Amino acid sequence: MKLFGHESASAAWNAALSGERMHHAWLLAGKAGLGKMHFALAAARELVGADPAMSDHPDIMVLTYGPKDDKEDRKRADGKAFELARSIRIDQVRTMQRRLTTRPSLGERRAVIIDPADDMERNAANALLKSLEEPPRGTVFLLVSHRPARLLPTIRSRCRMLRFPSLGDAEIEAILVDRAPSTGADERRAAVRAAGGSPGAALAFIDQDLGPLSELMGQIVREGDPTFVLRGRLATAIGNRPDRERLRAMLDLARGTLATELDDCPRDRLPARIDAHQALVRLTGEMPTYNYDPGLLVMEVGTLLARAGAASERADA
C-alpha cells in the first residue's frame, strides 16, 4: 500500500503484513488532515483481503461519531440529515465487542478502526482496553489519533506506533494541483501557507472559502484590533450558523496564522503569541466535547489573535 507523503508508514505496515506475526493494535498518530483514516481503511482492506469491487466488508468495523441521541438516530434511520455526537461512546465499543465473540465472516482476519480514538469517552476507552489486553484471534485494531497524549497510557503502550509527519509545502501544493485543479495560483499558495503541513487543512481552506478569514486573521495579528472592528468582520466572514467542520477549520487556520506570523514577530511579542497559540490548541481540543456558542467562539479566537498582535490591544479586551 502507498500513501503520498507517508512512505515510511506504508513500508512499516507492508513489512508487518508480510511477516509471520502481525501486531494486534496500531496507533496512527499525526495532526488532523494527513490522511490517516484513508490509510486505515486501505490497510484494513489489505488485511482482510477485500475484493476491490466490494465497497463495504463485513470484517471491517469502523467506530466513529454516531447520532447525538435517539431523535437523531431516528433521523438517520429515515435517511435524513442528523447531528453527530461529540464523542465515541461505550455502547459503540460494547456492540463491537459482542461482534468479536464470533468468527470473521469471510476469512481469518478482521479489522476494527476507531476514528478518532482521542474522542472516546473515558468508559469507552476503559472498555476498549480490555479488548487490547486480550485481543480476539485474527483481530487487528487501527486507532486513528490526532492527539495521542489524550489516550490512556495503557492503550498507547499496547499499540505499535505509526507516525504521520506533516507534509512539506511542495507536497501539499502537488496534492492541491491534483485534487483542486481549478484553484488559482494565489489561492493555492494561501492554502499551502495556512495548512501547517496538513493537506486536509489545505483542501478545507479551498472548499470552505477561507481566504477572507485568513486575510482578516493575518491583519488582526499584525495590527491588533483596539476598536473591535476587525473582530466584527471576522464574525461576519465565518457566517451566522457555521457548522462544526467550519469552526474546526477556523481554529486550525488561526493556529496556522500565528505560526506563519512568528517569522516576523518582534521579540517582545513572542510570549503573547505563544500564549495565544496554546489557548487555541486548548480550544481545538475542547471543541468536540464542549458546547461552545459559535458566535462567542469566533470572538474568543479574534481576541486571542488581537492579544497576540499589536501592543495597543487592551489586556482586558
PDB file of C-alpha atoms in Angstrom:
ATOM      1  CA  MET A   1       0.000   0.000   0.000  1.00  0.00           C
ATOM      2  CA  LYS A   2       1.228   3.515  -0.880  1.00  0.00           C
ATOM      3  CA  LEU A   3       0.112   6.852   0.525  1.00  0.00           C
ATOM      4  CA  PHE A   4       1.503  10.100  -0.844  1.00  0.00           C
ATOM      5  CA  GLY A   5       3.962  11.668   1.577  1.00  0.00           C
ATOM      6  CA  HIS A   6       3.845   8.796   4.077  1.00  0.00           C
ATOM      7  CA  GLU A   7       6.020   6.153   2.511  1.00  0.00           C
ATOM      8  CA  SER A   8       7.613   5.171   5.833  1.00  0.00           C
ATOM      9  CA  ALA A   9       4.236   4.327   7.387  1.00  0.00           C
ATOM     10  CA  SER A  10       3.291   2.326   4.300  1.00  0.00           C
ATOM     11  CA  ALA A  11       6.601   0.451   4.386  1.00  0.00           C
ATOM     12  CA  ALA A  12       6.206  -0.442   8.076  1.00  0.00           C
ATOM     13  CA  TRP A  13       2.657  -1.712   7.535  1.00  0.00           C
ATOM     14  CA  ASN A  14       3.560  -3.721   4.438  1.00  0.00           C
ATOM     15  CA  ALA A  15       6.509  -5.323   6.232  1.00  0.00           C
ATOM     16  CA  ALA A  16       4.284  -6.360   9.132  1.00  0.00           C
ATOM     17  CA  LEU A  17       1.593  -7.645   6.785  1.00  0.00           C
ATOM     18  CA  SER A  18       4.052  -9.938   5.044  1.00  0.00           C
ATOM     19  CA  GLY A  19       5.695 -11.085   8.282  1.00  0.00           C
ATOM     20  CA  GLU A  20       4.963 -14.164  10.363  1.00  0.00           C
ATOM     21  CA  ARG A  21       3.310 -12.303  13.244  1.00  0.00           C
ATOM     22  CA  MET A  22       1.060  -9.278  12.933  1.00  0.00           C
ATOM     23  CA  HIS A  23       0.845  -6.884  15.884  1.00  0.00           C
ATOM     24  CA  HIS A  24      -2.753  -6.733  17.089  1.00  0.00           C
ATOM     25  CA  ALA A  25      -3.024  -2.955  17.670  1.00  0.00           C
ATOM     26  CA  TRP A  26      -1.703   0.046  15.731  1.00  0.00           C
ATOM     27  CA  LEU A  27      -1.790   3.725  16.640  1.00  0.00           C
ATOM     28  CA  LEU A  28      -1.869   6.014  13.586  1.00  0.00           C
ATOM     29  CA  ALA A  29      -0.631   9.309  15.030  1.00  0.00           C
ATOM     30  CA  GLY A  30      -0.344  12.746  13.474  1.00  0.00           C
ATOM     31  CA  LYS A  31      -2.215  16.010  13.086  1.00  0.00           C
ATOM     32  CA  ALA A  32      -5.680  16.033  11.539  1.00  0.00           C
ATOM     33  CA  GLY A  33      -5.926  16.125   7.765  1.00  0.00           C
ATOM     34  CA  LEU A  34      -2.911  13.940   6.937  1.00  0.00           C
ATOM     35  CA  GLY A  35      -4.910  11.035   5.504  1.00  0.00           C
ATOM     36  CA  LYS A  36      -4.683   8.675   8.491  1.00  0.00           C
ATOM     37  CA  MET A  37      -8.262   7.437   8.116  1.00  0.00           C
ATOM     38  CA  HIS A  38      -7.703   6.845   4.407  1.00  0.00           C
ATOM     39  CA  PHE A  39      -4.600   4.853   5.332  1.00  0.00           C
ATOM     40  CA  ALA A  40      -6.541   2.865   7.963  1.00  0.00           C
ATOM     41  CA  LEU A  41      -9.290   1.904   5.520  1.00  0.00           C
ATOM     42  CA  ALA A  42      -6.794   0.847   2.851  1.00  0.00           C
ATOM     43  CA  ALA A  43      -4.761  -1.110   5.426  1.00  0.00           C
ATOM     44  CA  ALA A  44      -7.881  -2.851   6.735  1.00  0.00           C
ATOM     45  CA  ARG A  45      -8.908  -3.877   3.226  1.00  0.00           C
ATOM     46  CA  GLU A  46      -5.464  -5.335   2.606  1.00  0.00           C
ATOM     47  CA  LEU A  47      -5.580  -7.148   5.936  1.00  0.00           C
ATOM     48  CA  VAL A  48      -8.876  -8.924   5.251  1.00  0.00           C
ATOM     49  CA  GLY A  49      -8.200  -9.417   1.529  1.00  0.00           C
ATOM     50  CA  ALA A  50     -11.201  -7.379   0.449  1.00  0.00           C
ATOM     51  CA  ASP A  51     -12.350  -7.691  -3.151  1.00  0.00           C
ATOM     52  CA  PRO A  52     -11.786  -4.306  -4.863  1.00  0.00           C
ATOM     53  CA  ALA A  53     -15.350  -4.488  -6.187  1.00  0.00           C
ATOM     54  CA  MET A  54     -16.776  -4.756  -2.639  1.00  0.00           C
ATOM     55  CA  SER A  55     -17.455  -1.307  -1.170  1.00  0.00           C
ATOM     56  CA  ASP A  56     -18.230  -2.488   2.379  1.00  0.00           C
ATOM     57  CA  HIS A  57     -16.701  -5.534   4.005  1.00  0.00           C
ATOM     58  CA  PRO A  58     -18.333  -7.429   6.901  1.00  0.00           C
ATOM     59  CA  ASP A  59     -14.966  -7.963   8.598  1.00  0.00           C
ATOM     60  CA  ILE A  60     -14.089  -4.245   8.762  1.00  0.00           C
ATOM     61  CA  MET A  61     -15.743  -2.379  11.634  1.00  0.00           C
ATOM     62  CA  VAL A  62     -15.478   1.406  11.948  1.00  0.00           C
ATOM     63  CA  LEU A  63     -16.249   3.209  15.194  1.00  0.00           C
ATOM     64  CA  THR A  64     -16.670   6.955  14.813  1.00  0.00           C
ATOM     65  CA  TYR A  65     -19.125   9.661  15.855  1.00  0.00           C
ATOM     66  CA  GLY A  66     -22.677   8.311  15.933  1.00  0.00           C
ATOM     67  CA  PRO A  67     -26.008  10.158  16.190  1.00  0.00           C
ATOM     68  CA  LYS A  68     -26.243  12.618  19.072  1.00  0.00           C
ATOM     69  CA  ASP A  69     -29.312  10.985  20.669  1.00  0.00           C
ATOM     70  CA  ASP A  70     -32.336   8.796  19.928  1.00  0.00           C
ATOM     71  CA  LYS A  71     -34.044  11.596  17.997  1.00  0.00           C
ATOM     72  CA  GLU A  72     -31.029  11.996  15.709  1.00  0.00           C
ATOM     73  CA  ASP A  73     -30.773   8.204  15.392  1.00  0.00           C
ATOM     74  CA  ARG A  74     -34.340   8.098  14.065  1.00  0.00           C
ATOM     75  CA  LYS A  75     -33.410  10.762  11.517  1.00  0.00           C
ATOM     76  CA  ARG A  76     -30.515   8.593  10.358  1.00  0.00           C
ATOM     77  CA  ALA A  77     -32.832   5.580  10.067  1.00  0.00           C
ATOM     78  CA  ASP A  78     -35.177   7.678   7.911  1.00  0.00           C
ATOM     79  CA  GLY A  79     -32.340   8.758   5.637  1.00  0.00           C
ATOM     80  CA  LYS A  80     -32.413  12.351   6.895  1.00  0.00           C
ATOM     81  CA  ALA A  81     -29.525  14.599   7.914  1.00  0.00           C
ATOM     82  CA  PHE A  82     -28.684  14.108  11.586  1.00  0.00           C
ATOM     83  CA  GLU A  83     -26.494  15.732  14.233  1.00  0.00           C
ATOM     84  CA  LEU A  84     -23.425  13.830  15.362  1.00  0.00           C
ATOM     85  CA  ALA A  85     -22.378  13.120  18.924  1.00  0.00           C
ATOM     86  CA  ARG A  86     -19.208  14.773  20.174  1.00  0.00           C
ATOM     87  CA  SER A  87     -17.583  11.552  21.361  1.00  0.00           C
ATOM     88  CA  ILE A  88     -17.380   7.798  20.758  1.00  0.00           C
ATOM     89  CA  ARG A  89     -19.483   6.140  23.411  1.00  0.00           C
ATOM     90  CA  ILE A  90     -19.221   2.989  25.455  1.00  0.00           C
ATOM     91  CA  ASP A  91     -22.287   1.399  23.836  1.00  0.00           C
ATOM     92  CA  GLN A  92     -20.464   1.549  20.474  1.00  0.00           C
ATOM     93  CA  VAL A  93     -17.474  -0.273  21.967  1.00  0.00           C
ATOM     94  CA  ARG A  94     -19.735  -2.842  23.639  1.00  0.00           C
ATOM     95  CA  THR A  95     -21.520  -3.528  20.342  1.00  0.00           C
ATOM     96  CA  MET A  96     -18.156  -4.021  18.651  1.00  0.00           C
ATOM     97  CA  GLN A  97     -17.012  -6.390  21.411  1.00  0.00           C
ATOM     98  CA  ARG A  98     -20.133  -8.533  21.032  1.00  0.00           C
ATOM     99  CA  ARG A  99     -19.331  -8.966  17.337  1.00  0.00           C
ATOM    100  CA  LEU A 100     -15.788 -10.013  18.233  1.00  0.00           C
ATOM    101  CA  THR A 101     -17.131 -13.083  20.050  1.00  0.00           C
ATOM    102  CA  THR A 102     -17.942 -14.614  16.647  1.00  0.00           C
ATOM    103  CA  ARG A 103     -15.587 -15.669  13.869  1.00  0.00           C
ATOM    104  CA  PRO A 104     -14.815 -13.353  10.938  1.00  0.00           C
ATOM    105  CA  SER A 105     -17.402 -13.663   8.171  1.00  0.00           C
ATOM    106  CA  LEU A 106     -15.258 -14.209   5.079  1.00  0.00           C
ATOM    107  CA  GLY A 107     -11.760 -15.111   6.201  1.00  0.00           C
ATOM    108  CA  GLU A 108      -9.402 -15.479   9.131  1.00  0.00           C
ATOM    109  CA  ARG A 109      -8.829 -11.806   9.887  1.00  0.00           C
ATOM    110  CA  ARG A 110     -10.896  -8.849  10.986  1.00  0.00           C
ATOM    111  CA  ALA A 111     -10.103  -5.126  11.403  1.00  0.00           C
ATOM    112  CA  VAL A 112     -11.501  -2.602  13.846  1.00  0.00           C
ATOM    113  CA  ILE A 113     -10.933   1.092  13.064  1.00  0.00           C
ATOM    114  CA  ILE A 114     -11.589   3.781  15.692  1.00  0.00           C
ATOM    115  CA  ASP A 115     -11.580   7.341  14.355  1.00  0.00           C
ATOM    116  CA  PRO A 116     -10.669   9.422  16.231  1.00  0.00           C
ATOM    117  CA  ALA A 117      -9.622   7.332  19.195  1.00  0.00           C
ATOM    118  CA  ASP A 118      -8.841  10.558  21.099  1.00  0.00           C
ATOM    119  CA  ASP A 119     -12.571  11.280  21.402  1.00  0.00           C
ATOM    120  CA  MET A 120     -13.618   8.078  23.142  1.00  0.00           C
ATOM    121  CA  GLU A 121     -15.448   8.618  26.406  1.00  0.00           C
ATOM    122  CA  ARG A 122     -13.479   7.505  29.446  1.00  0.00           C
ATOM    123  CA  ASN A 123     -15.684   4.442  29.946  1.00  0.00           C
ATOM    124  CA  ALA A 124     -15.384   3.577  26.263  1.00  0.00           C
ATOM    125  CA  ALA A 125     -11.591   3.792  26.455  1.00  0.00           C
ATOM    126  CA  ASN A 126     -11.525   1.544  29.527  1.00  0.00           C
ATOM    127  CA  ALA A 127     -13.764  -0.983  27.778  1.00  0.00           C
ATOM    128  CA  LEU A 128     -11.545  -0.954  24.684  1.00  0.00           C
ATOM    129  CA  LEU A 129      -8.503  -1.562  26.865  1.00  0.00           C
ATOM    130  CA  LYS A 130      -9.877  -4.969  27.818  1.00  0.00           C
ATOM    131  CA  SER A 131     -10.029  -5.972  24.154  1.00  0.00           C
ATOM    132  CA  LEU A 132      -6.478  -4.727  23.598  1.00  0.00           C
ATOM    133  CA  GLU A 133      -5.268  -6.729  26.600  1.00  0.00           C
ATOM    134  CA  GLU A 134      -6.912  -9.937  25.358  1.00  0.00           C
ATOM    135  CA  PRO A 135      -7.321  -9.459  21.603  1.00  0.00           C
ATOM    136  CA  PRO A 136      -9.522 -11.979  19.792  1.00  0.00           C
ATOM    137  CA  ARG A 137      -7.621 -14.192  17.388  1.00  0.00           C
ATOM    138  CA  GLY A 138      -7.218 -12.636  13.952  1.00  0.00           C
ATOM    139  CA  THR A 139      -8.412  -9.170  15.021  1.00  0.00           C
ATOM    140  CA  VAL A 140      -6.304  -6.091  14.355  1.00  0.00           C
ATOM    141  CA  PHE A 141      -7.161  -2.681  15.848  1.00  0.00           C
ATOM    142  CA  LEU A 142      -6.310   0.540  13.998  1.00  0.00           C
ATOM    143  CA  LEU A 143      -6.615   3.616  16.228  1.00  0.00           C
ATOM    144  CA  VAL A 144      -6.572   6.933  14.378  1.00  0.00           C
ATOM    145  CA  SER A 145      -5.250   9.652  16.688  1.00  0.00           C
ATOM    146  CA  HIS A 146      -4.779  13.388  16.181  1.00  0.00           C
ATOM    147  CA  ARG A 147      -3.639  13.904  19.799  1.00  0.00           C
ATOM    148  CA  PRO A 148      -2.125  10.681  21.184  1.00  0.00           C
ATOM    149  CA  ALA A 149      -1.415  12.291  24.554  1.00  0.00           C
ATOM    150  CA  ARG A 150      -5.178  12.274  25.229  1.00  0.00           C
ATOM    151  CA  LEU A 151      -5.282   8.481  25.088  1.00  0.00           C
ATOM    152  CA  LEU A 152      -4.841   6.349  28.176  1.00  0.00           C
ATOM    153  CA  PRO A 153      -1.138   5.456  28.623  1.00  0.00           C
ATOM    154  CA  THR A 154      -2.198   1.814  28.929  1.00  0.00           C
ATOM    155  CA  ILE A 155      -3.802   1.996  25.477  1.00  0.00           C
ATOM    156  CA  ARG A 156      -0.757   3.653  23.925  1.00  0.00           C
ATOM    157  CA  SER A 157       1.540   1.045  25.462  1.00  0.00           C
ATOM    158  CA  ARG A 158      -0.331  -1.790  23.758  1.00  0.00           C
ATOM    159  CA  CYS A 159      -0.157  -0.270  20.302  1.00  0.00           C
ATOM    160  CA  ARG A 160       2.565  -0.145  17.701  1.00  0.00           C
ATOM    161  CA  MET A 161       3.009   3.469  16.663  1.00  0.00           C
ATOM    162  CA  LEU A 162       2.814   4.606  13.054  1.00  0.00           C
ATOM    163  CA  ARG A 163       3.723   8.302  12.870  1.00  0.00           C
ATOM    164  CA  PHE A 164       2.390  10.522  10.106  1.00  0.00           C
ATOM    165  CA  PRO A 165       4.581  13.650   9.908  1.00  0.00           C
ATOM    166  CA  SER A 166       3.395  16.926   8.449  1.00  0.00           C
ATOM    167  CA  LEU A 167       3.994  17.311   4.734  1.00  0.00           C
ATOM    168  CA  GLY A 168       6.187  19.913   3.085  1.00  0.00           C
ATOM    169  CA  ASP A 169       4.765  22.836   1.122  1.00  0.00           C
ATOM    170  CA  ALA A 170       5.734  21.317  -2.229  1.00  0.00           C
ATOM    171  CA  GLU A 171       3.970  18.053  -1.387  1.00  0.00           C
ATOM    172  CA  ILE A 172       0.806  19.870  -0.304  1.00  0.00           C
ATOM    173  CA  GLU A 173       0.815  22.023  -3.435  1.00  0.00           C
ATOM    174  CA  ALA A 174       1.130  18.877  -5.567  1.00  0.00           C
ATOM    175  CA  ILE A 175      -1.916  17.427  -3.810  1.00  0.00           C
ATOM    176  CA  LEU A 176      -3.894  20.633  -4.424  1.00  0.00           C
ATOM    177  CA  VAL A 177      -2.951  20.645  -8.098  1.00  0.00           C
ATOM    178  CA  ASP A 178      -4.256  17.075  -8.315  1.00  0.00           C
ATOM    179  CA  ARG A 179      -7.361  17.421  -6.114  1.00  0.00           C
ATOM    180  CA  ALA A 180      -8.370  21.032  -6.819  1.00  0.00           C
ATOM    181  CA  PRO A 181      -7.070  21.742 -10.339  1.00  0.00           C
ATOM    182  CA  SER A 182      -9.341  24.737 -10.924  1.00  0.00           C
ATOM    183  CA  THR A 183      -7.895  26.655  -7.954  1.00  0.00           C
ATOM    184  CA  GLY A 184      -5.953  29.785  -8.844  1.00  0.00           C
ATOM    185  CA  ALA A 185      -2.260  30.020  -8.035  1.00  0.00           C
ATOM    186  CA  ASP A 186      -2.716  32.790  -5.433  1.00  0.00           C
ATOM    187  CA  GLU A 187      -5.439  30.889  -3.580  1.00  0.00           C
ATOM    188  CA  ARG A 188      -3.395  27.708  -3.751  1.00  0.00           C
ATOM    189  CA  ARG A 189      -0.353  29.451  -2.227  1.00  0.00           C
ATOM    190  CA  ALA A 190      -2.556  30.904   0.540  1.00  0.00           C
ATOM    191  CA  ALA A 191      -3.974  27.446   1.254  1.00  0.00           C
ATOM    192  CA  VAL A 192      -0.471  25.967   1.483  1.00  0.00           C
ATOM    193  CA  ARG A 193       0.631  28.711   3.917  1.00  0.00           C
ATOM    194  CA  ALA A 194      -2.433  28.163   6.085  1.00  0.00           C
ATOM    195  CA  ALA A 195      -2.259  24.363   6.071  1.00  0.00           C
ATOM    196  CA  GLY A 196       0.517  23.916   8.627  1.00  0.00           C
ATOM    197  CA  GLY A 197       1.659  20.740   6.880  1.00  0.00           C
ATOM    198  CA  SER A 198      -1.835  19.213   6.607  1.00  0.00           C
ATOM    199  CA  PRO A 199      -3.239  18.565   3.116  1.00  0.00           C
ATOM    200  CA  GLY A 200      -6.693  18.147   4.652  1.00  0.00           C
ATOM    201  CA  ALA A 201      -6.471  21.657   6.087  1.00  0.00           C
ATOM    202  CA  ALA A 202      -5.349  22.993   2.717  1.00  0.00           C
ATOM    203  CA  LEU A 203      -8.288  21.349   0.950  1.00  0.00           C
ATOM    204  CA  ALA A 204     -10.679  22.665   3.620  1.00  0.00           C
ATOM    205  CA  PHE A 205      -9.242  26.148   3.070  1.00  0.00           C
ATOM    206  CA  ILE A 206     -10.287  25.946  -0.578  1.00  0.00           C
ATOM    207  CA  ASP A 207     -13.563  24.043  -0.131  1.00  0.00           C
ATOM    208  CA  GLN A 208     -14.808  26.357   2.613  1.00  0.00           C
ATOM    209  CA  ASP A 209     -13.557  29.580   1.025  1.00  0.00           C
ATOM    210  CA  LEU A 210     -11.365  30.510   3.980  1.00  0.00           C
ATOM    211  CA  GLY A 211      -9.362  33.120   2.077  1.00  0.00           C
ATOM    212  CA  PRO A 212     -11.256  36.104   3.584  1.00  0.00           C
ATOM    213  CA  LEU A 213     -10.845  34.628   7.084  1.00  0.00           C
ATOM    214  CA  SER A 214      -7.127  34.138   6.501  1.00  0.00           C
ATOM    215  CA  GLU A 215      -6.645  37.745   5.411  1.00  0.00           C
ATOM    216  CA  LEU A 216      -8.566  39.090   8.415  1.00  0.00           C
ATOM    217  CA  MET A 217      -6.678  36.891  10.882  1.00  0.00           C
ATOM    218  CA  GLY A 218      -3.338  37.984   9.489  1.00  0.00           C
ATOM    219  CA  GLN A 219      -4.382  41.632   9.734  1.00  0.00           C
ATOM    220  CA  ILE A 220      -5.513  41.207  13.353  1.00  0.00           C
ATOM    221  CA  VAL A 221      -2.205  39.580  14.323  1.00  0.00           C
ATOM    222  CA  ARG A 222      -0.157  42.271  12.580  1.00  0.00           C
ATOM    223  CA  GLU A 223      -2.163  45.307  13.722  1.00  0.00           C
ATOM    224  CA  GLY A 224      -4.194  44.287  16.770  1.00  0.00           C
ATOM    225  CA  ASP A 225      -7.847  45.290  16.959  1.00  0.00           C
ATOM    226  CA  PRO A 226      -8.364  48.010  19.612  1.00  0.00           C
ATOM    227  CA  THR A 227     -11.715  49.103  18.107  1.00  0.00           C
ATOM    228  CA  PHE A 228     -13.128  45.552  17.663  1.00  0.00           C
ATOM    229  CA  VAL A 229     -13.901  46.358  14.013  1.00  0.00           C
ATOM    230  CA  LEU A 230     -11.797  43.513  12.626  1.00  0.00           C
ATOM    231  CA  ARG A 231     -13.352  41.022  15.025  1.00  0.00           C
ATOM    232  CA  GLY A 232     -16.769  42.065  13.785  1.00  0.00           C
ATOM    233  CA  ARG A 233     -15.666  41.447  10.215  1.00  0.00           C
ATOM    234  CA  LEU A 234     -14.282  38.074  11.270  1.00  0.00           C
ATOM    235  CA  ALA A 235     -17.664  37.092  12.736  1.00  0.00           C
ATOM    236  CA  THR A 236     -19.377  38.170   9.506  1.00  0.00           C
ATOM    237  CA  ALA A 237     -16.918  36.194   7.382  1.00  0.00           C
ATOM    238  CA  ILE A 238     -17.411  32.964   9.350  1.00  0.00           C
ATOM    239  CA  GLY A 239     -21.204  33.209   8.865  1.00  0.00           C
ATOM    240  CA  ASN A 240     -24.244  33.230  11.127  1.00  0.00           C
ATOM    241  CA  ARG A 241     -24.533  29.477  11.636  1.00  0.00           C
ATOM    242  CA  PRO A 242     -21.180  27.816  10.930  1.00  0.00           C
ATOM    243  CA  ASP A 243     -21.145  24.031  11.275  1.00  0.00           C
ATOM    244  CA  ARG A 244     -18.596  22.091  13.312  1.00  0.00           C
ATOM    245  CA  GLU A 245     -16.333  21.495  10.324  1.00  0.00           C
ATOM    246  CA  ARG A 246     -16.131  25.199   9.511  1.00  0.00           C
ATOM    247  CA  LEU A 247     -15.454  26.048  13.165  1.00  0.00           C
ATOM    248  CA  ARG A 248     -12.717  23.401  13.318  1.00  0.00           C
ATOM    249  CA  ALA A 249     -11.229  24.777  10.102  1.00  0.00           C
ATOM    250  CA  MET A 250     -11.323  28.269  11.623  1.00  0.00           C
ATOM    251  CA  LEU A 251      -9.367  27.086  14.673  1.00  0.00           C
ATOM    252  CA  ASP A 252      -6.815  25.292  12.502  1.00  0.00           C
ATOM    253  CA  LEU A 253      -6.454  28.434  10.396  1.00  0.00           C
ATOM    254  CA  ALA A 254      -5.976  30.633  13.466  1.00  0.00           C
ATOM    255  CA  ARG A 255      -3.173  28.386  14.763  1.00  0.00           C
ATOM    256  CA  GLY A 256      -1.573  28.332  11.331  1.00  0.00           C
ATOM    257  CA  THR A 257      -1.802  32.126  11.088  1.00  0.00           C
ATOM    258  CA  LEU A 258       0.055  32.571  14.361  1.00  0.00           C
ATOM    259  CA  ALA A 259       2.718  30.091  13.300  1.00  0.00           C
ATOM    260  CA  THR A 260       3.199  31.895   9.971  1.00  0.00           C
ATOM    261  CA  GLU A 261       3.407  35.318  11.578  1.00  0.00           C
ATOM    262  CA  LEU A 262       6.043  34.156  14.087  1.00  0.00           C
ATOM    263  CA  ASP A 263       8.787  34.593  11.500  1.00  0.00           C
ATOM    264  CA  ASP A 264       8.446  38.386  11.567  1.00  0.00           C
ATOM    265  CA  CYS A 265       7.339  38.702  15.190  1.00  0.00           C
ATOM    266  CA  PRO A 266       9.147  41.277  17.393  1.00  0.00           C
ATOM    267  CA  ARG A 267      10.920  39.600  20.272  1.00  0.00           C
ATOM    268  CA  ASP A 268       8.790  41.378  22.901  1.00  0.00           C
ATOM    269  CA  ARG A 269       5.589  39.948  21.332  1.00  0.00           C
ATOM    270  CA  LEU A 270       6.752  36.325  21.245  1.00  0.00           C
ATOM    271  CA  PRO A 271       5.386  35.371  24.710  1.00  0.00           C
ATOM    272  CA  ALA A 272       1.936  36.751  23.830  1.00  0.00           C
ATOM    273  CA  ARG A 273       1.847  34.819  20.569  1.00  0.00           C
ATOM    274  CA  ILE A 274       2.976  31.610  22.227  1.00  0.00           C
ATOM    275  CA  ASP A 275       0.267  32.024  24.899  1.00  0.00           C
ATOM    276  CA  ALA A 276      -2.367  32.669  22.221  1.00  0.00           C
ATOM    277  CA  HIS A 277      -1.276  29.587  20.276  1.00  0.00           C
ATOM    278  CA  GLN A 278      -1.532  27.423  23.409  1.00  0.00           C
ATOM    279  CA  ALA A 279      -5.033  28.770  24.078  1.00  0.00           C
ATOM    280  CA  LEU A 280      -6.078  27.946  20.508  1.00  0.00           C
ATOM    281  CA  VAL A 281      -4.708  24.407  20.918  1.00  0.00           C
ATOM    282  CA  ARG A 282      -6.809  24.078  24.087  1.00  0.00           C
ATOM    283  CA  LEU A 283      -9.958  25.341  22.338  1.00  0.00           C
ATOM    284  CA  THR A 284      -9.393  22.917  19.468  1.00  0.00           C
ATOM    285  CA  GLY A 285      -9.119  20.015  21.903  1.00  0.00           C
ATOM    286  CA  GLU A 286     -12.243  21.094  23.819  1.00  0.00           C
ATOM    287  CA  MET A 287     -14.481  21.755  20.825  1.00  0.00           C
ATOM    288  CA  PRO A 288     -15.541  18.108  20.221  1.00  0.00           C
ATOM    289  CA  THR A 289     -16.942  17.788  23.762  1.00  0.00           C
ATOM    290  CA  TYR A 290     -17.805  21.369  24.816  1.00  0.00           C
ATOM    291  CA  ASN A 291     -20.992  23.004  23.573  1.00  0.00           C
ATOM    292  CA  TYR A 292     -19.464  26.332  22.553  1.00  0.00           C
ATOM    293  CA  ASP A 293     -21.696  29.073  21.178  1.00  0.00           C
ATOM    294  CA  PRO A 294     -20.337  29.649  17.641  1.00  0.00           C
ATOM    295  CA  GLY A 295     -20.549  33.440  17.848  1.00  0.00           C
ATOM    296  CA  LEU A 296     -18.741  33.595  21.178  1.00  0.00           C
ATOM    297  CA  LEU A 297     -16.122  31.118  19.943  1.00  0.00           C
ATOM    298  CA  VAL A 298     -15.368  33.299  16.904  1.00  0.00           C
ATOM    299  CA  MET A 299     -14.995  36.379  19.098  1.00  0.00           C
ATOM    300  CA  GLU A 300     -12.729  34.477  21.502  1.00  0.00           C
ATOM    301  CA  VAL A 301     -10.499  33.417  18.605  1.00  0.00           C
ATOM    302  CA  GLY A 302     -10.410  37.011  17.358  1.00  0.00           C
ATOM    303  CA  THR A 303      -9.486  38.271  20.821  1.00  0.00           C
ATOM    304  CA  LEU A 304      -6.664  35.749  21.165  1.00  0.00           C
ATOM    305  CA  LEU A 305      -5.274  36.849  17.812  1.00  0.00           C
ATOM    306  CA  ALA A 306      -5.599  40.512  18.781  1.00  0.00           C
ATOM    307  CA  ARG A 307      -3.770  39.989  22.073  1.00  0.00           C
ATOM    308  CA  ALA A 308      -1.011  38.267  20.155  1.00  0.00           C
ATOM    309  CA  GLY A 309      -0.810  41.220  17.782  1.00  0.00           C
ATOM    310  CA  ALA A 310      -0.061  44.874  18.290  1.00  0.00           C
ATOM    311  CA  ALA A 311       0.845  46.025  21.778  1.00  0.00           C
ATOM    312  CA  SER A 312      -2.003  48.542  21.660  1.00  0.00           C
ATOM    313  CA  GLU A 313      -4.543  45.788  22.315  1.00  0.00           C
ATOM    314  CA  ARG A 314      -6.024  46.115  25.795  1.00  0.00           C
ATOM    315  CA  ALA A 315      -5.153  43.237  28.139  1.00  0.00           C
ATOM    316  CA  ASP A 316      -8.774  43.044  29.363  1.00  0.00           C
ATOM    317  CA  ALA A 317     -10.340  43.043  25.883  1.00  0.00           C
TER     318      ALA A 317
END
